[in-house]
Amino acid sequence: RKEVEQDPGPFNVPEGATVAFNCTYSNSASQSFFWYRQDCRKEPKLLMSVYSSGNEDGRFTAQLNRASQYISLLIRDSKLSDSATYLCVVNTGSARQLTFGSGTQLTVLP
Amino acid sequence: EAGVVQSPRYKIIEKKQPVAFWCNPISGHNTLYWYLQNLGQGPELLIRYENEEAVDDSQLPKDRFSAERLKGVDSTLKIQPAELGDSAVYLCASSLGAGGEQYFGPGTRLTVT
């Protein structure tokens, strides 16, 4: 089993739709969780950290479920500009070792 | 504020040739990472430095890959000799402290022919 697993997609959704991605992790001792966004042929950029109580940033909501060992990202009112690959990142092993998932590709259609 | 700088952006070499990539992290960031990213995959850590010390190089193929960060600022990643399977994007990232938000450079796209 991979340390961090994501559904690769692709997810093709119309503008204005709500879409959710899940990411599972194998190390129950993991403490830090992030979502990064990567545009085509660009570098990854931090979208948001994921806190135990869940957190929201505009149209984006991140949640953590420790019991089932997964994190989720919800995007409401999708925009064309949301089209990208979303990478789940989890600390594995020591607190300073981050592991990236393979990414979920999202395309928002006009 | 300048971001993470990498050079070259693109490199095409023949197999068995050496190649080197350079990275200058964000000023003040003591943690530096080198990642390899293949198409359709997430970045995979090659090596992590805290200041000039390599604290995690377990995924670095040491028979052909080497890295250095002599003064705890910029870093060089070298492959010698390159193999066809080394074709990928090599990303450098830095953070204020290990485990914190990582800022990535634009990457070096390596093609080995």
PDB file of C-alpha atoms in Angstrom:
ATOM      1  CA  ARG A   1       0.000   0.000   0.000  1.00  0.00           C
ATOM      2  CA  LYS A   2       1.289   3.455  -0.922  1.00  0.00           C
ATOM      3  CA  GLU A   3       1.868   5.888   1.939  1.00  0.00           C
ATOM      4  CA  VAL A   4      -0.411   8.465   0.333  1.00  0.00           C
ATOM      5  CA  GLU A   5      -3.068   7.523  -2.207  1.00  0.00           C
ATOM      6  CA  GLN A   6      -5.297   9.702  -4.344  1.00  0.00           C
ATOM      7  CA  ASP A   7      -7.847   9.032  -7.039  1.00  0.00           C
ATOM      8  CA  PRO A   8      -5.989  10.206 -10.159  1.00  0.00           C
ATOM      9  CA  GLY A   9      -9.171  11.272 -11.911  1.00  0.00           C
ATOM     10  CA  PRO A  10      -9.537  13.022 -14.216  1.00  0.00           C
ATOM     11  CA  PHE A  11     -12.525  14.843 -12.783  1.00  0.00           C
ATOM     12  CA  ASN A  12     -14.348  16.826 -15.453  1.00  0.00           C
ATOM     13  CA  VAL A  13     -16.993  19.105 -13.983  1.00  0.00           C
ATOM     14  CA  PRO A  14     -19.026  22.045 -15.288  1.00  0.00           C
ATOM     15  CA  GLU A  15     -18.500  25.554 -14.003  1.00  0.00           C
ATOM     16  CA  GLY A  16     -20.349  26.152 -10.785  1.00  0.00           C
ATOM     17  CA  ALA A  17     -20.266  22.513  -9.729  1.00  0.00           C
ATOM     18  CA  THR A  18     -19.105  21.246  -6.374  1.00  0.00           C
ATOM     19  CA  VAL A  19     -16.354  18.649  -6.463  1.00  0.00           C
ATOM     20  CA  ALA A  20     -14.611  16.701  -3.719  1.00  0.00           C
ATOM     21  CA  PHE A  21     -11.342  14.812  -3.612  1.00  0.00           C
ATOM     22  CA  ASN A  22     -10.227  12.305  -1.040  1.00  0.00           C
ATOM     23  CA  CYS A  23      -6.765  11.212  -0.064  1.00  0.00           C
ATOM     24  CA  THR A  24      -5.893   8.283   2.186  1.00  0.00           C
ATOM     25  CA  TYR A  25      -2.701   7.866   4.162  1.00  0.00           C
ATOM     26  CA  SER A  26      -1.197   4.803   5.774  1.00  0.00           C
ATOM     27  CA  ASN A  27       0.754   6.171   8.756  1.00  0.00           C
ATOM     28  CA  SER A  28      -1.603   6.632  11.680  1.00  0.00           C
ATOM     29  CA  ALA A  29       1.013   8.803  13.413  1.00  0.00           C
ATOM     30  CA  SER A  30       0.942  11.438  10.657  1.00  0.00           C
ATOM     31  CA  GLN A  31       0.385  14.918  12.034  1.00  0.00           C
ATOM     32  CA  SER A  32       0.685  17.393   9.174  1.00  0.00           C
ATOM     33  CA  PHE A  33      -1.527  17.508   6.114  1.00  0.00           C
ATOM     34  CA  PHE A  34      -1.630  19.842   3.154  1.00  0.00           C
ATOM     35  CA  TRP A  35      -3.222  20.315  -0.230  1.00  0.00           C
ATOM     36  CA  TYR A  36      -1.012  21.668  -3.000  1.00  0.00           C
ATOM     37  CA  ARG A  37      -2.124  22.791  -6.421  1.00  0.00           C
ATOM     38  CA  GLN A  38      -0.058  22.217  -9.559  1.00  0.00           C
ATOM     39  CA  ASP A  39      -0.891  23.796 -12.890  1.00  0.00           C
ATOM     40  CA  CYS A  40       0.222  22.107 -16.084  1.00  0.00           C
ATOM     41  CA  ARG A  41       4.016  22.305 -16.478  1.00  0.00           C
ATOM     42  CA  LYS A  42       4.304  24.518 -13.387  1.00  0.00           C
ATOM     43  CA  GLU A  43       5.612  23.940  -9.896  1.00  0.00           C
ATOM     44  CA  PRO A  44       3.362  22.886  -7.002  1.00  0.00           C
ATOM     45  CA  LYS A  45       2.031  25.662  -4.773  1.00  0.00           C
ATOM     46  CA  LEU A  46       0.456  25.387  -1.349  1.00  0.00           C
ATOM     47  CA  LEU A  47      -3.322  25.642  -1.525  1.00  0.00           C
ATOM     48  CA  MET A  48      -4.082  25.106   2.135  1.00  0.00           C
ATOM     49  CA  SER A  49      -3.042  23.293   5.259  1.00  0.00           C
ATOM     50  CA  VAL A  50      -5.494  20.834   6.790  1.00  0.00           C
ATOM     51  CA  TYR A  51      -6.287  21.237  10.466  1.00  0.00           C
ATOM     52  CA  SER A  52      -7.845  18.684  12.782  1.00  0.00           C
ATOM     53  CA  SER A  53     -11.043  20.669  13.129  1.00  0.00           C
ATOM     54  CA  GLY A  54     -11.350  21.258   9.412  1.00  0.00           C
ATOM     55  CA  ASN A  55     -10.802  24.596   7.755  1.00  0.00           C
ATOM     56  CA  GLU A  56     -12.223  26.739   5.021  1.00  0.00           C
ATOM     57  CA  ASP A  57     -10.686  29.279   2.678  1.00  0.00           C
ATOM     58  CA  GLY A  58     -13.262  30.891   0.443  1.00  0.00           C
ATOM     59  CA  ARG A  59     -14.667  28.232  -1.851  1.00  0.00           C
ATOM     60  CA  PHE A  60     -12.261  25.589  -0.549  1.00  0.00           C
ATOM     61  CA  THR A  61     -12.872  23.376   2.468  1.00  0.00           C
ATOM     62  CA  ALA A  62     -10.406  20.848   3.829  1.00  0.00           C
ATOM     63  CA  GLN A  63     -11.242  18.154   6.339  1.00  0.00           C
ATOM     64  CA  LEU A  64      -9.329  15.496   8.224  1.00  0.00           C
ATOM     65  CA  ASN A  65     -10.718  12.149   9.354  1.00  0.00           C
ATOM     66  CA  ARG A  66      -8.114  10.534  11.593  1.00  0.00           C
ATOM     67  CA  ALA A  67     -10.185   7.439  12.352  1.00  0.00           C
ATOM     68  CA  SER A  68     -10.384   6.510   8.676  1.00  0.00           C
ATOM     69  CA  GLN A  69      -7.048   8.112   7.833  1.00  0.00           C
ATOM     70  CA  TYR A  70      -8.124  10.344   5.022  1.00  0.00           C
ATOM     71  CA  ILE A  71      -8.263  14.006   4.181  1.00  0.00           C
ATOM     72  CA  SER A  72     -10.612  15.663   1.776  1.00  0.00           C
ATOM     73  CA  LEU A  73     -10.798  18.810  -0.305  1.00  0.00           C
ATOM     74  CA  LEU A  74     -14.127  20.299  -1.329  1.00  0.00           C
ATOM     75  CA  ILE A  75     -14.337  22.964  -3.999  1.00  0.00           C
ATOM     76  CA  ARG A  76     -17.618  24.836  -4.291  1.00  0.00           C
ATOM     77  CA  ASP A  77     -18.774  26.913  -7.256  1.00  0.00           C
ATOM     78  CA  SER A  78     -15.951  25.658  -9.485  1.00  0.00           C
ATOM     79  CA  LYS A  79     -14.253  28.166 -11.744  1.00  0.00           C
ATOM     80  CA  LEU A  80     -12.412  27.529 -14.990  1.00  0.00           C
ATOM     81  CA  SER A  81      -9.272  28.687 -13.194  1.00  0.00           C
ATOM     82  CA  ASP A  82      -9.592  25.815 -10.713  1.00  0.00           C
ATOM     83  CA  SER A  83      -8.478  23.415 -13.451  1.00  0.00           C
ATOM     84  CA  ALA A  84      -5.232  21.907 -12.159  1.00  0.00           C
ATOM     85  CA  THR A  85      -3.810  18.863 -10.428  1.00  0.00           C
ATOM     86  CA  TYR A  86      -4.404  18.757  -6.685  1.00  0.00           C
ATOM     87  CA  LEU A  87      -1.710  17.060  -4.636  1.00  0.00           C
ATOM     88  CA  CYS A  88      -2.313  15.625  -1.203  1.00  0.00           C
ATOM     89  CA  VAL A  89       0.704  15.925   1.115  1.00  0.00           C
ATOM     90  CA  VAL A  90       1.149  14.089   4.401  1.00  0.00           C
ATOM     91  CA  ASN A  91       4.000  13.904   6.829  1.00  0.00           C
ATOM     92  CA  THR A  92       5.221  10.335   7.128  1.00  0.00           C
ATOM     93  CA  GLY A  93       7.891   9.025   9.399  1.00  0.00           C
ATOM     94  CA  SER A  94       9.435  11.966  11.186  1.00  0.00           C
ATOM     95  CA  ALA A  95       7.468  15.190  11.459  1.00  0.00           C
ATOM     96  CA  ARG A  96       9.728  16.737   8.866  1.00  0.00           C
ATOM     97  CA  GLN A  97       9.282  14.181   6.093  1.00  0.00           C
ATOM     98  CA  LEU A  98       6.471  15.050   3.718  1.00  0.00           C
ATOM     99  CA  THR A  99       5.142  12.601   1.133  1.00  0.00           C
ATOM    100  CA  PHE A 100       3.186  13.726  -1.907  1.00  0.00           C
ATOM    101  CA  GLY A 101       0.346  11.785  -3.446  1.00  0.00           C
ATOM    102  CA  SER A 102       0.210  11.279  -7.202  1.00  0.00           C
ATOM    103  CA  GLY A 103      -2.337  14.036  -7.612  1.00  0.00           C
ATOM    104  CA  THR A 104      -5.939  14.319  -8.796  1.00  0.00           C
ATOM    105  CA  GLN A 105      -6.521  16.074 -12.084  1.00  0.00           C
ATOM    106  CA  LEU A 106      -9.460  18.472 -12.253  1.00  0.00           C
ATOM    107  CA  THR A 107     -10.812  20.086 -15.392  1.00  0.00           C
ATOM    108  CA  VAL A 108     -13.615  22.620 -15.049  1.00  0.00           C
ATOM    109  CA  LEU A 109     -15.587  22.906 -18.271  1.00  0.00           C
ATOM    110  CA  PRO A 110     -17.380  26.021 -19.529  1.00  0.00           C
TER     111      PRO A 110
ATOM    112  CA  GLU B   1      10.808  38.822  -2.540  1.00  0.00           C
ATOM    113  CA  ALA B   2      12.546  36.487  -4.977  1.00  0.00           C
ATOM    114  CA  GLY B   3      11.316  32.934  -5.083  1.00  0.00           C
ATOM    115  CA  VAL B   4      13.297  29.745  -5.427  1.00  0.00           C
ATOM    116  CA  VAL B   5      15.565  29.999  -8.443  1.00  0.00           C
ATOM    117  CA  GLN B   6      16.613  27.012 -10.491  1.00  0.00           C
ATOM    118  CA  SER B   7      18.794  26.639 -13.531  1.00  0.00           C
ATOM    119  CA  PRO B   8      18.820  25.513 -16.187  1.00  0.00           C
ATOM    120  CA  ARG B   9      15.105  25.318 -16.956  1.00  0.00           C
ATOM    121  CA  TYR B  10      15.635  22.722 -19.641  1.00  0.00           C
ATOM    122  CA  LYS B  11      18.440  20.296 -20.376  1.00  0.00           C
ATOM    123  CA  ILE B  12      18.834  17.695 -23.088  1.00  0.00           C
ATOM    124  CA  ILE B  13      21.774  15.324 -22.847  1.00  0.00           C
ATOM    125  CA  GLU B  14      22.815  11.974 -24.220  1.00  0.00           C
ATOM    126  CA  LYS B  15      22.870   8.985 -21.928  1.00  0.00           C
ATOM    127  CA  LYS B  16      26.078   8.420 -19.999  1.00  0.00           C
ATOM    128  CA  GLN B  17      26.787  12.152 -19.943  1.00  0.00           C
ATOM    129  CA  PRO B  18      26.952  14.105 -16.667  1.00  0.00           C
ATOM    130  CA  VAL B  19      24.485  16.845 -15.785  1.00  0.00           C
ATOM    131  CA  ALA B  20      24.158  19.319 -12.940  1.00  0.00           C
ATOM    132  CA  PHE B  21      21.261  21.377 -11.634  1.00  0.00           C
ATOM    133  CA  TRP B  22      21.515  24.455  -9.469  1.00  0.00           C
ATOM    134  CA  CYS B  23      19.104  25.847  -6.908  1.00  0.00           C
ATOM    135  CA  ASN B  24      19.056  29.048  -4.887  1.00  0.00           C
ATOM    136  CA  PRO B  25      16.413  28.934  -2.139  1.00  0.00           C
ATOM    137  CA  ILE B  26      14.415  31.809  -0.717  1.00  0.00           C
ATOM    138  CA  SER B  27      16.608  33.984   1.463  1.00  0.00           C
ATOM    139  CA  GLY B  28      16.540  32.827   5.065  1.00  0.00           C
ATOM    140  CA  HIS B  29      15.116  29.384   4.335  1.00  0.00           C
ATOM    141  CA  ASN B  30      17.376  26.894   6.042  1.00  0.00           C
ATOM    142  CA  THR B  31      15.668  23.764   4.715  1.00  0.00           C
ATOM    143  CA  LEU B  32      16.172  22.799   1.087  1.00  0.00           C
ATOM    144  CA  TYR B  33      14.691  19.877  -0.803  1.00  0.00           C
ATOM    145  CA  TRP B  34      15.385  18.214  -4.124  1.00  0.00           C
ATOM    146  CA  TYR B  35      12.512  16.309  -5.690  1.00  0.00           C
ATOM    147  CA  LEU B  36      12.079  14.280  -8.845  1.00  0.00           C
ATOM    148  CA  GLN B  37       8.728  14.388 -10.608  1.00  0.00           C
ATOM    149  CA  ASN B  38       7.680  12.062 -13.395  1.00  0.00           C
ATOM    150  CA  LEU B  39       4.699  12.774 -15.620  1.00  0.00           C
ATOM    151  CA  GLY B  40       1.446  11.999 -13.869  1.00  0.00           C
ATOM    152  CA  GLN B  41       3.124  11.508 -10.506  1.00  0.00           C
ATOM    153  CA  GLY B  42       3.669  13.625  -7.447  1.00  0.00           C
ATOM    154  CA  PRO B  43       7.108  14.902  -6.471  1.00  0.00           C
ATOM    155  CA  GLU B  44       9.348  12.282  -4.874  1.00  0.00           C
ATOM    156  CA  LEU B  45      11.919  13.440  -2.358  1.00  0.00           C
ATOM    157  CA  LEU B  46      15.548  12.817  -3.297  1.00  0.00           C
ATOM    158  CA  ILE B  47      17.311  14.677  -0.521  1.00  0.00           C
ATOM    159  CA  ARG B  48      16.592  17.195   2.218  1.00  0.00           C
ATOM    160  CA  TYR B  49      19.095  19.610   3.714  1.00  0.00           C
ATOM    161  CA  GLU B  50      18.879  21.488   6.951  1.00  0.00           C
ATOM    162  CA  ASN B  51      21.466  24.208   6.519  1.00  0.00           C
ATOM    163  CA  GLU B  52      24.463  22.424   5.013  1.00  0.00           C
ATOM    164  CA  GLU B  53      23.636  19.010   6.467  1.00  0.00           C
ATOM    165  CA  ALA B  54      21.916  16.325   4.385  1.00  0.00           C
ATOM    166  CA  VAL B  55      19.415  14.943   6.909  1.00  0.00           C
ATOM    167  CA  ASP B  56      17.384  12.701   4.596  1.00  0.00           C
ATOM    168  CA  ASP B  57      18.981  11.215   1.506  1.00  0.00           C
ATOM    169  CA  SER B  58      17.520   7.728   1.736  1.00  0.00           C
ATOM    170  CA  GLN B  59      15.857   8.025  -1.690  1.00  0.00           C
ATOM    171  CA  LEU B  60      18.896   9.397  -3.484  1.00  0.00           C
ATOM    172  CA  PRO B  61      20.449   6.816  -5.868  1.00  0.00           C
ATOM    173  CA  LYS B  62      23.938   7.296  -4.591  1.00  0.00           C
ATOM    174  CA  ASP B  63      25.633   5.315  -7.302  1.00  0.00           C
ATOM    175  CA  ARG B  64      24.975   8.078  -9.817  1.00  0.00           C
ATOM    176  CA  PHE B  65      23.420  10.997  -7.962  1.00  0.00           C
ATOM    177  CA  SER B  66      25.187  13.422  -5.674  1.00  0.00           C
ATOM    178  CA  ALA B  67      24.241  16.704  -4.077  1.00  0.00           C
ATOM    179  CA  GLU B  68      25.894  19.415  -2.076  1.00  0.00           C
ATOM    180  CA  ARG B  69      24.983  22.536  -0.171  1.00  0.00           C
ATOM    181  CA  LEU B  70      28.349  23.698   0.973  1.00  0.00           C
ATOM    182  CA  LYS B  71      27.528  27.015   2.621  1.00  0.00           C
ATOM    183  CA  GLY B  72      23.990  26.205   3.605  1.00  0.00           C
ATOM    184  CA  VAL B  73      22.513  28.422   0.900  1.00  0.00           C
ATOM    185  CA  ASP B  74      22.459  27.330  -2.729  1.00  0.00           C
ATOM    186  CA  SER B  75      22.687  23.704  -3.757  1.00  0.00           C
ATOM    187  CA  THR B  76      23.748  21.567  -6.691  1.00  0.00           C
ATOM    188  CA  LEU B  77      22.367  18.194  -7.731  1.00  0.00           C
ATOM    189  CA  LYS B  78      24.479  16.102 -10.081  1.00  0.00           C
ATOM    190  CA  ILE B  79      23.862  12.963 -12.094  1.00  0.00           C
ATOM    191  CA  GLN B  80      26.797  11.053 -13.485  1.00  0.00           C
ATOM    192  CA  PRO B  81      26.313   9.166 -15.703  1.00  0.00           C
ATOM    193  CA  ALA B  82      22.750   9.943 -16.767  1.00  0.00           C
ATOM    194  CA  GLU B  83      20.459   7.118 -17.863  1.00  0.00           C
ATOM    195  CA  LEU B  84      17.356   7.215 -20.059  1.00  0.00           C
ATOM    196  CA  GLY B  85      15.160   6.666 -17.003  1.00  0.00           C
ATOM    197  CA  ASP B  86      16.444   9.864 -15.407  1.00  0.00           C
ATOM    198  CA  SER B  87      14.321  11.948 -17.776  1.00  0.00           C
ATOM    199  CA  ALA B  88      12.006  13.878 -15.469  1.00  0.00           C
ATOM    200  CA  VAL B  89      11.479  17.266 -13.870  1.00  0.00           C
ATOM    201  CA  TYR B  90      13.839  18.021 -10.996  1.00  0.00           C
ATOM    202  CA  LEU B  91      12.272  20.370  -8.483  1.00  0.00           C
ATOM    203  CA  CYS B  92      13.967  22.297  -5.736  1.00  0.00           C
ATOM    204  CA  ALA B  93      11.991  23.604  -2.781  1.00  0.00           C
ATOM    205  CA  SER B  94      12.789  25.471   0.397  1.00  0.00           C
ATOM    206  CA  SER B  95      11.095  26.173   3.687  1.00  0.00           C
ATOM    207  CA  LEU B  96      11.780  28.200   6.813  1.00  0.00           C
ATOM    208  CA  GLY B  97      11.879  25.048   8.868  1.00  0.00           C
ATOM    209  CA  ALA B  98      11.435  21.392   8.100  1.00  0.00           C
ATOM    210  CA  GLY B  99       7.779  20.398   7.956  1.00  0.00           C
ATOM    211  CA  GLY B 100       6.621  23.902   7.071  1.00  0.00           C
ATOM    212  CA  GLU B 101       5.187  25.268   3.861  1.00  0.00           C
ATOM    213  CA  GLN B 102       7.474  24.438   0.978  1.00  0.00           C
ATOM    214  CA  TYR B 103       8.061  26.887  -1.832  1.00  0.00           C
ATOM    215  CA  PHE B 104       9.029  25.306  -5.119  1.00  0.00           C
ATOM    216  CA  GLY B 105      11.222  26.540  -7.909  1.00  0.00           C
ATOM    217  CA  PRO B 106      10.123  26.216 -11.549  1.00  0.00           C
ATOM    218  CA  GLY B 107      12.084  22.990 -11.962  1.00  0.00           C
ATOM    219  CA  THR B 108      14.579  21.686 -14.495  1.00  0.00           C
ATOM    220  CA  ARG B 109      13.123  19.503 -17.212  1.00  0.00           C
ATOM    221  CA  LEU B 110      15.737  16.884 -18.088  1.00  0.00           C
ATOM    222  CA  THR B 111      15.576  14.803 -21.225  1.00  0.00           C
ATOM    223  CA  VAL B 112      18.104  12.016 -21.633  1.00  0.00           C
ATOM    224  CA  THR B 113      18.374  10.661 -25.189  1.00  0.00           C
TER     225      THR B 113
END
